[in-house]
Amino acid sequence: MVELKTDASIDAMYEAGQVVGRALSAVRKAADVGVSLLELDEVAREVLREAGATSPFLGYRPSFAPTPFPAVICASVNDAIVHGIPTSYRLRDADLVSIDCGAHLGGWAGDSAISFVVGEPRPADLRLIETAERALEAGIEAAVVGNRIGDIAHAIGSVCRAAGYGVPDGFGGHGIGRHMHEDPSVPNEGPPGRGLPLRHGLVLAIEPMLTGGGKDGYHAAPDGWTLRTDDGSRAAHVEHTVAITTGGPRVLTAR
Protein backbone atom coordinates (compact mmCIF):
# COMPACT_ATOMS: atom_id res chain seq x y z
CA MET A 1 0.00 0.00 0.00
CA VAL A 2 1.27 3.46 -0.91
CA GLU A 3 0.94 6.04 1.86
CA LEU A 4 0.89 9.77 1.15
CA LYS A 5 2.49 11.77 3.94
CA THR A 6 1.14 14.98 5.41
CA ASP A 7 3.25 18.13 5.34
CA ALA A 8 3.89 17.71 9.08
CA SER A 9 5.06 14.14 8.48
CA ILE A 10 7.39 15.30 5.73
CA ASP A 11 8.87 17.84 8.14
CA ALA A 12 9.44 15.04 10.65
CA MET A 13 11.06 12.91 7.95
CA TYR A 14 13.36 15.84 7.19
CA GLU A 15 14.65 15.65 10.78
CA ALA A 16 15.40 11.94 10.34
CA GLY A 17 17.02 12.69 7.00
CA GLN A 18 19.29 15.27 8.53
CA VAL A 19 20.60 12.70 11.00
CA VAL A 20 21.44 10.46 8.04
CA GLY A 21 23.16 13.34 6.31
CA ARG A 22 25.29 14.09 9.37
CA ALA A 23 26.22 10.43 9.71
CA LEU A 24 27.32 10.20 6.08
CA SER A 25 29.30 13.43 6.34
CA ALA A 26 31.05 12.13 9.46
CA VAL A 27 31.87 8.81 7.80
CA ARG A 28 33.19 10.56 4.70
CA LYS A 29 35.42 12.77 6.85
CA ALA A 30 36.75 9.76 8.80
CA ALA A 31 37.39 7.58 5.75
CA ASP A 32 41.06 7.41 4.85
CA VAL A 33 43.74 4.94 3.91
CA GLY A 34 44.22 2.54 6.83
CA VAL A 35 40.81 3.10 8.43
CA SER A 36 38.69 -0.03 8.80
CA LEU A 37 35.09 -0.40 7.69
CA LEU A 38 34.16 -1.32 11.26
CA GLU A 39 35.63 1.97 12.43
CA LEU A 40 33.46 3.81 9.91
CA ASP A 41 30.41 1.94 11.20
CA GLU A 42 31.23 3.11 14.72
CA VAL A 43 31.43 6.71 13.50
CA ALA A 44 27.90 6.44 12.13
CA ARG A 45 26.66 4.72 15.31
CA GLU A 46 27.92 7.64 17.38
CA VAL A 47 26.04 10.17 15.23
CA LEU A 48 22.83 8.15 15.62
CA ARG A 49 23.35 7.90 19.39
CA GLU A 50 23.93 11.62 19.76
CA ALA A 51 20.74 12.35 17.81
CA GLY A 52 18.64 9.87 19.79
CA ALA A 53 18.01 7.94 16.58
CA THR A 54 18.06 4.22 15.85
CA SER A 55 19.21 2.31 12.79
CA PRO A 56 16.76 0.66 10.40
CA PHE A 57 19.72 -1.33 9.01
CA LEU A 58 20.82 -2.98 12.24
CA GLY A 59 19.08 -6.35 12.59
CA TYR A 60 17.21 -5.94 9.29
CA ARG A 61 16.54 -9.27 7.58
CA PRO A 62 14.66 -9.31 4.28
CA SER A 63 13.63 -12.59 2.68
CA PHE A 64 16.85 -12.98 0.67
CA ALA A 65 19.19 -12.52 3.63
CA PRO A 66 20.65 -15.53 5.47
CA THR A 67 21.30 -13.49 8.63
CA PRO A 68 20.19 -10.16 10.13
CA PHE A 69 22.31 -7.23 8.99
CA PRO A 70 24.94 -6.58 11.70
CA ALA A 71 25.74 -2.89 11.20
CA VAL A 72 24.27 0.61 10.84
CA ILE A 73 25.93 1.29 7.48
CA CYS A 74 26.40 -0.69 4.31
CA ALA A 75 30.03 -0.31 3.26
CA SER A 76 30.62 -1.48 -0.32
CA VAL A 77 34.16 -1.30 -1.69
CA ASN A 78 35.34 -1.42 -5.32
CA ASP A 79 33.40 -4.21 -7.11
CA ALA A 80 30.75 -4.34 -4.35
CA ILE A 81 27.61 -2.61 -5.62
CA VAL A 82 25.47 -2.47 -2.47
CA HIS A 83 24.81 -4.12 0.91
CA GLY A 84 28.44 -4.56 1.90
CA ILE A 85 28.86 -5.64 5.52
CA PRO A 86 31.46 -3.60 7.44
CA THR A 87 34.44 -5.77 8.37
CA SER A 88 37.97 -5.30 9.65
CA TYR A 89 39.10 -4.56 6.08
CA ARG A 90 41.27 -1.42 6.09
CA LEU A 91 40.86 1.01 3.24
CA ARG A 92 43.63 1.16 0.67
CA ASP A 93 44.81 3.88 -1.65
CA ALA A 94 42.36 4.42 -4.54
CA ASP A 95 39.56 2.32 -3.04
CA LEU A 96 36.11 3.30 -4.31
CA VAL A 97 33.73 3.27 -1.35
CA SER A 98 29.94 3.43 -1.24
CA ILE A 99 28.32 4.08 2.14
CA ASP A 100 24.57 3.64 2.67
CA CYS A 101 23.01 4.75 5.96
CA GLY A 102 19.56 5.10 7.49
CA ALA A 103 18.00 6.50 10.64
CA HIS A 104 14.73 6.21 12.53
CA LEU A 105 13.81 9.33 14.48
CA GLY A 106 10.43 10.20 15.94
CA GLY A 107 8.82 7.26 14.18
CA TRP A 108 10.06 8.21 10.71
CA ALA A 109 12.88 6.91 8.52
CA GLY A 110 15.55 8.51 6.36
CA ASP A 111 17.86 6.75 3.89
CA SER A 112 20.79 8.03 1.82
CA ALA A 113 24.05 6.89 0.23
CA ILE A 114 27.29 8.39 -1.06
CA SER A 115 30.24 7.15 -3.11
CA PHE A 116 33.80 8.48 -2.92
CA VAL A 117 37.44 7.49 -3.37
CA VAL A 118 40.05 7.40 -0.62
CA GLY A 119 43.62 8.34 -1.41
CA GLU A 120 44.61 9.04 -5.01
CA PRO A 121 41.55 8.54 -7.25
CA ARG A 122 41.48 6.87 -10.62
CA PRO A 123 39.96 9.15 -13.28
CA ALA A 124 37.61 6.34 -14.32
CA ASP A 125 36.25 6.10 -10.78
CA LEU A 126 35.65 9.84 -10.60
CA ARG A 127 33.71 9.67 -13.88
CA LEU A 128 31.65 6.77 -12.54
CA ILE A 129 30.77 8.63 -9.33
CA GLU A 130 30.03 11.87 -11.19
CA THR A 131 27.67 10.00 -13.51
CA ALA A 132 25.91 8.36 -10.57
CA GLU A 133 25.39 11.78 -9.02
CA ARG A 134 24.06 13.18 -12.31
CA ALA A 135 21.69 10.23 -12.58
CA LEU A 136 20.44 10.93 -9.06
CA GLU A 137 19.92 14.60 -9.93
CA ALA A 138 18.00 13.61 -13.06
CA GLY A 139 15.81 11.26 -11.05
CA ILE A 140 15.08 13.95 -8.49
CA GLU A 141 14.24 16.47 -11.23
CA ALA A 142 11.69 13.99 -12.62
CA ALA A 143 10.09 13.51 -9.18
CA VAL A 144 7.34 16.08 -9.70
CA VAL A 145 3.58 16.01 -9.33
CA GLY A 146 1.99 14.81 -12.57
CA ASN A 147 4.87 12.56 -13.60
CA ARG A 148 4.97 8.81 -12.98
CA ILE A 149 7.44 6.40 -11.41
CA GLY A 150 8.54 5.45 -14.92
CA ASP A 151 9.67 9.01 -15.56
CA ILE A 152 12.09 8.79 -12.63
CA ALA A 153 13.35 5.41 -13.83
CA HIS A 154 13.78 6.66 -17.39
CA ALA A 155 15.67 9.76 -16.26
CA ILE A 156 18.11 7.71 -14.19
CA GLY A 157 18.63 5.00 -16.77
CA SER A 158 19.15 7.45 -19.62
CA VAL A 159 22.07 9.11 -17.84
CA CYS A 160 23.66 5.78 -16.92
CA ARG A 161 23.33 4.16 -20.34
CA ALA A 162 24.47 7.26 -22.24
CA ALA A 163 27.74 7.10 -20.27
CA GLY A 164 28.18 3.40 -21.08
CA TYR A 165 27.60 2.04 -17.58
CA GLY A 166 25.70 -1.01 -16.41
CA VAL A 167 22.50 -0.88 -14.36
CA PRO A 168 21.94 -3.92 -12.11
CA ASP A 169 18.48 -5.30 -12.78
CA GLY A 170 16.05 -5.78 -9.92
CA PHE A 171 17.58 -3.26 -7.54
CA GLY A 172 16.58 0.38 -7.18
CA GLY A 173 14.76 2.82 -4.98
CA HIS A 174 11.64 2.49 -2.88
CA GLY A 175 8.99 4.27 -0.91
CA ILE A 176 9.92 5.29 2.61
CA GLY A 177 8.08 6.58 5.66
CA ARG A 178 7.38 4.86 8.97
CA HIS A 179 9.47 2.02 7.58
CA MET A 180 12.67 2.14 5.57
CA HIS A 181 11.21 0.09 2.73
CA GLU A 182 7.66 0.82 1.62
CA ASP A 183 5.74 0.74 -1.65
CA PRO A 184 6.28 1.68 -4.42
CA SER A 185 9.49 0.33 -5.93
CA VAL A 186 11.49 2.83 -8.01
CA PRO A 187 13.46 1.12 -10.80
CA ASN A 188 16.67 2.64 -12.11
CA GLU A 189 15.66 2.05 -15.73
CA GLY A 190 12.46 1.80 -17.71
CA PRO A 191 10.04 3.49 -20.12
CA PRO A 192 8.69 6.94 -19.24
CA GLY A 193 5.04 7.69 -18.65
CA ARG A 194 4.28 4.42 -16.88
CA GLY A 195 3.72 3.31 -13.33
CA LEU A 196 2.26 5.02 -10.29
CA PRO A 197 1.35 8.71 -10.72
CA LEU A 198 3.41 11.01 -8.51
CA ARG A 199 1.30 12.94 -6.01
CA HIS A 200 1.96 15.46 -3.26
CA GLY A 201 3.00 13.59 -0.11
CA LEU A 202 4.66 10.61 -1.78
CA VAL A 203 8.16 10.11 -0.34
CA LEU A 204 10.73 8.05 -2.22
CA ALA A 205 14.30 6.87 -1.74
CA ILE A 206 15.85 7.38 -5.17
CA GLU A 207 19.10 5.44 -5.57
CA PRO A 208 21.04 4.91 -8.80
CA MET A 209 23.53 2.01 -8.86
CA LEU A 210 26.07 1.93 -11.68
CA THR A 211 28.65 -0.66 -12.73
CA GLY A 212 31.77 0.60 -14.45
CA GLY A 213 32.22 -2.28 -16.89
CA GLY A 214 28.98 -1.55 -18.73
CA LYS A 215 27.48 -4.95 -17.95
CA ASP A 216 24.50 -5.52 -15.67
CA GLY A 217 25.44 -8.87 -14.14
CA TYR A 218 25.99 -9.29 -10.42
CA HIS A 219 26.09 -12.01 -7.81
CA ALA A 220 25.77 -12.35 -4.07
CA ALA A 221 29.00 -12.80 -2.10
CA PRO A 222 29.34 -15.71 0.35
CA ASP A 223 28.06 -13.50 3.19
CA GLY A 224 24.66 -13.54 1.46
CA TRP A 225 24.38 -9.75 1.59
CA THR A 226 27.05 -8.07 -0.53
CA LEU A 227 26.26 -7.81 -4.24
CA ARG A 228 29.32 -7.79 -6.49
CA THR A 229 29.74 -7.17 -10.21
CA ASP A 230 30.16 -10.33 -12.26
CA ASP A 231 32.95 -8.79 -14.34
CA GLY A 232 34.88 -7.41 -11.37
CA SER A 233 34.37 -3.82 -12.45
CA ARG A 234 33.87 -1.10 -9.87
CA ALA A 235 30.48 0.25 -8.86
CA ALA A 236 28.96 3.43 -7.46
CA HIS A 237 25.77 3.96 -5.43
CA VAL A 238 24.18 7.26 -4.44
CA GLU A 239 20.81 7.95 -2.84
CA HIS A 240 18.54 10.63 -1.38
CA THR A 241 15.18 10.53 0.36
CA VAL A 242 12.91 12.85 -1.64
CA ALA A 243 9.41 14.15 -0.91
CA ILE A 244 7.19 14.96 -3.88
CA THR A 245 5.36 18.21 -3.25
CA THR A 246 3.34 20.71 -5.25
CA GLY A 247 6.29 23.06 -4.84
CA GLY A 248 8.69 20.59 -6.43
CA PRO A 249 10.89 17.78 -5.08
CA ARG A 250 12.17 18.28 -1.53
CA VAL A 251 15.41 16.45 -0.69
CA LEU A 252 15.05 15.36 2.93
CA THR A 253 18.58 13.96 3.27
CA ALA A 254 20.40 16.96 1.74
CA ARG A 255 23.82 17.41 3.30
XYZ file of C-alpha atoms in Angstrom:
255
model
C 0.000 0.000 0.000
C 1.271 3.465 -0.913
C 0.939 6.042 1.863
C 0.889 9.768 1.148
C 2.489 11.771 3.942
C 1.136 14.984 5.413
C 3.251 18.126 5.345
C 3.894 17.705 9.078
C 5.057 14.140 8.483
C 7.395 15.301 5.730
C 8.870 17.840 8.140
C 9.439 15.037 10.646
C 11.062 12.908 7.951
C 13.359 15.838 7.193
C 14.649 15.650 10.776
C 15.402 11.941 10.337
C 17.017 12.688 6.998
C 19.294 15.272 8.525
C 20.600 12.702 11.002
C 21.440 10.461 8.044
C 23.157 13.342 6.310
C 25.287 14.085 9.368
C 26.222 10.427 9.713
C 27.320 10.202 6.078
C 29.296 13.427 6.338
C 31.053 12.125 9.459
C 31.868 8.808 7.801
C 33.189 10.558 4.701
C 35.419 12.770 6.853
C 36.746 9.760 8.796
C 37.389 7.578 5.751
C 41.065 7.409 4.850
C 43.737 4.936 3.915
C 44.217 2.539 6.830
C 40.815 3.104 8.427
C 38.695 -0.033 8.796
C 35.090 -0.403 7.687
C 34.160 -1.324 11.256
C 35.629 1.971 12.426
C 33.455 3.813 9.905
C 30.410 1.937 11.197
C 31.230 3.115 14.718
C 31.430 6.714 13.498
C 27.898 6.435 12.132
C 26.657 4.721 15.305
C 27.917 7.640 17.378
C 26.043 10.166 15.230
C 22.831 8.152 15.618
C 23.354 7.898 19.388
C 23.926 11.620 19.762
C 20.735 12.345 17.812
C 18.636 9.873 19.790
C 18.008 7.944 16.580
C 18.062 4.224 15.851
C 19.211 2.314 12.793
C 16.760 0.658 10.395
C 19.717 -1.328 9.007
C 20.822 -2.978 12.242
C 19.083 -6.347 12.590
C 17.211 -5.940 9.293
C 16.544 -9.270 7.584
C 14.659 -9.310 4.278
C 13.630 -12.586 2.676
C 16.846 -12.977 0.665
C 19.190 -12.520 3.627
C 20.654 -15.533 5.472
C 21.301 -13.490 8.631
C 20.192 -10.156 10.128
C 22.314 -7.228 8.993
C 24.943 -6.578 11.702
C 25.740 -2.886 11.204
C 24.270 0.607 10.845
C 25.930 1.292 7.483
C 26.404 -0.685 4.312
C 30.034 -0.311 3.258
C 30.623 -1.483 -0.320
C 34.164 -1.301 -1.689
C 35.340 -1.415 -5.321
C 33.396 -4.215 -7.106
C 30.746 -4.342 -4.353
C 27.610 -2.608 -5.617
C 25.467 -2.468 -2.470
C 24.809 -4.125 0.908
C 28.439 -4.560 1.896
C 28.862 -5.645 5.516
C 31.458 -3.603 7.443
C 34.436 -5.765 8.368
C 37.971 -5.296 9.651
C 39.098 -4.556 6.075
C 41.271 -1.421 6.087
C 40.859 1.015 3.237
C 43.627 1.157 0.674
C 44.807 3.875 -1.649
C 42.356 4.422 -4.542
C 39.555 2.315 -3.045
C 36.109 3.303 -4.312
C 33.735 3.269 -1.349
C 29.939 3.434 -1.240
C 28.316 4.079 2.139
C 24.568 3.636 2.666
C 23.015 4.751 5.958
C 19.563 5.100 7.486
C 18.001 6.500 10.637
C 14.735 6.212 12.525
C 13.807 9.326 14.482
C 10.429 10.196 15.939
C 8.822 7.264 14.184
C 10.063 8.206 10.708
C 12.885 6.908 8.518
C 15.551 8.512 6.360
C 17.865 6.749 3.894
C 20.788 8.030 1.825
C 24.047 6.895 0.226
C 27.292 8.394 -1.064
C 30.235 7.149 -3.107
C 33.796 8.478 -2.922
C 37.440 7.492 -3.373
C 40.047 7.402 -0.621
C 43.624 8.340 -1.409
C 44.609 9.041 -5.009
C 41.552 8.545 -7.249
C 41.484 6.867 -10.623
C 39.965 9.149 -13.283
C 37.610 6.336 -14.325
C 36.255 6.104 -10.778
C 35.653 9.843 -10.603
C 33.715 9.667 -13.880
C 31.652 6.773 -12.536
C 30.774 8.626 -9.331
C 30.029 11.866 -11.194
C 27.667 10.001 -13.510
C 25.914 8.362 -10.571
C 25.392 11.783 -9.023
C 24.063 13.184 -12.308
C 21.690 10.235 -12.579
C 20.441 10.932 -9.064
C 19.924 14.603 -9.925
C 17.998 13.611 -13.059
C 15.811 11.259 -11.053
C 15.083 13.954 -8.494
C 14.235 16.474 -11.234
C 11.691 13.987 -12.616
C 10.085 13.511 -9.176
C 7.343 16.079 -9.701
C 3.579 16.013 -9.331
C 1.993 14.808 -12.565
C 4.872 12.560 -13.596
C 4.966 8.813 -12.985
C 7.440 6.396 -11.415
C 8.544 5.449 -14.918
C 9.666 9.015 -15.560
C 12.093 8.793 -12.634
C 13.354 5.410 -13.830
C 13.784 6.657 -17.389
C 15.668 9.763 -16.265
C 18.115 7.710 -14.188
C 18.629 4.998 -16.769
C 19.152 7.447 -19.622
C 22.073 9.108 -17.841
C 23.658 5.776 -16.918
C 23.330 4.162 -20.342
C 24.474 7.256 -22.237
C 27.737 7.095 -20.271
C 28.175 3.397 -21.075
C 27.604 2.043 -17.579
C 25.697 -1.009 -16.409
C 22.500 -0.875 -14.357
C 21.942 -3.924 -12.107
C 18.484 -5.301 -12.781
C 16.051 -5.784 -9.917
C 17.583 -3.265 -7.537
C 16.582 0.376 -7.183
C 14.757 2.818 -4.979
C 11.643 2.494 -2.876
C 8.995 4.266 -0.906
C 9.923 5.292 2.614
C 8.080 6.582 5.663
C 7.377 4.864 8.965
C 9.474 2.016 7.583
C 12.671 2.139 5.567
C 11.212 0.089 2.726
C 7.664 0.819 1.625
C 5.743 0.743 -1.649
C 6.282 1.676 -4.417
C 9.493 0.331 -5.926
C 11.486 2.826 -8.010
C 13.461 1.116 -10.801
C 16.667 2.637 -12.113
C 15.655 2.054 -15.726
C 12.458 1.804 -17.708
C 10.043 3.492 -20.120
C 8.688 6.938 -19.241
C 5.040 7.689 -18.648
C 4.278 4.420 -16.883
C 3.716 3.315 -13.332
C 2.261 5.023 -10.288
C 1.345 8.705 -10.719
C 3.411 11.008 -8.506
C 1.296 12.943 -6.006
C 1.963 15.457 -3.261
C 3.003 13.594 -0.110
C 4.662 10.614 -1.782
C 8.165 10.113 -0.342
C 10.732 8.045 -2.220
C 14.299 6.875 -1.735
C 15.846 7.375 -5.168
C 19.104 5.444 -5.572
C 21.037 4.907 -8.804
C 23.527 2.014 -8.857
C 26.072 1.926 -11.683
C 28.651 -0.658 -12.730
C 31.769 0.598 -14.453
C 32.221 -2.281 -16.887
C 28.980 -1.550 -18.729
C 27.475 -4.946 -17.950
C 24.503 -5.523 -15.672
C 25.435 -8.868 -14.141
C 25.992 -9.289 -10.422
C 26.090 -12.013 -7.810
C 25.769 -12.348 -4.066
C 28.997 -12.801 -2.100
C 29.345 -15.709 0.349
C 28.056 -13.497 3.193
C 24.660 -13.537 1.458
C 24.380 -9.752 1.587
C 27.049 -8.070 -0.528
C 26.262 -7.808 -4.242
C 29.323 -7.794 -6.489
C 29.739 -7.170 -10.206
C 30.161 -10.328 -12.265
C 32.945 -8.788 -14.340
C 34.884 -7.412 -11.367
C 34.366 -3.817 -12.453
C 33.865 -1.099 -9.866
C 30.485 0.247 -8.857
C 28.961 3.428 -7.458
C 25.775 3.958 -5.434
C 24.185 7.255 -4.437
C 20.809 7.954 -2.839
C 18.541 10.631 -1.383
C 15.180 10.530 0.355
C 12.907 12.847 -1.636
C 9.406 14.147 -0.912
C 7.190 14.962 -3.883
C 5.356 18.214 -3.252
C 3.338 20.709 -5.253
C 6.290 23.057 -4.839
C 8.693 20.585 -6.426
C 10.893 17.784 -5.083
C 12.168 18.283 -1.529
C 15.405 16.448 -0.693
C 15.052 15.361 2.929
C 18.581 13.957 3.268
C 20.399 16.956 1.742
C 23.824 17.411 3.302
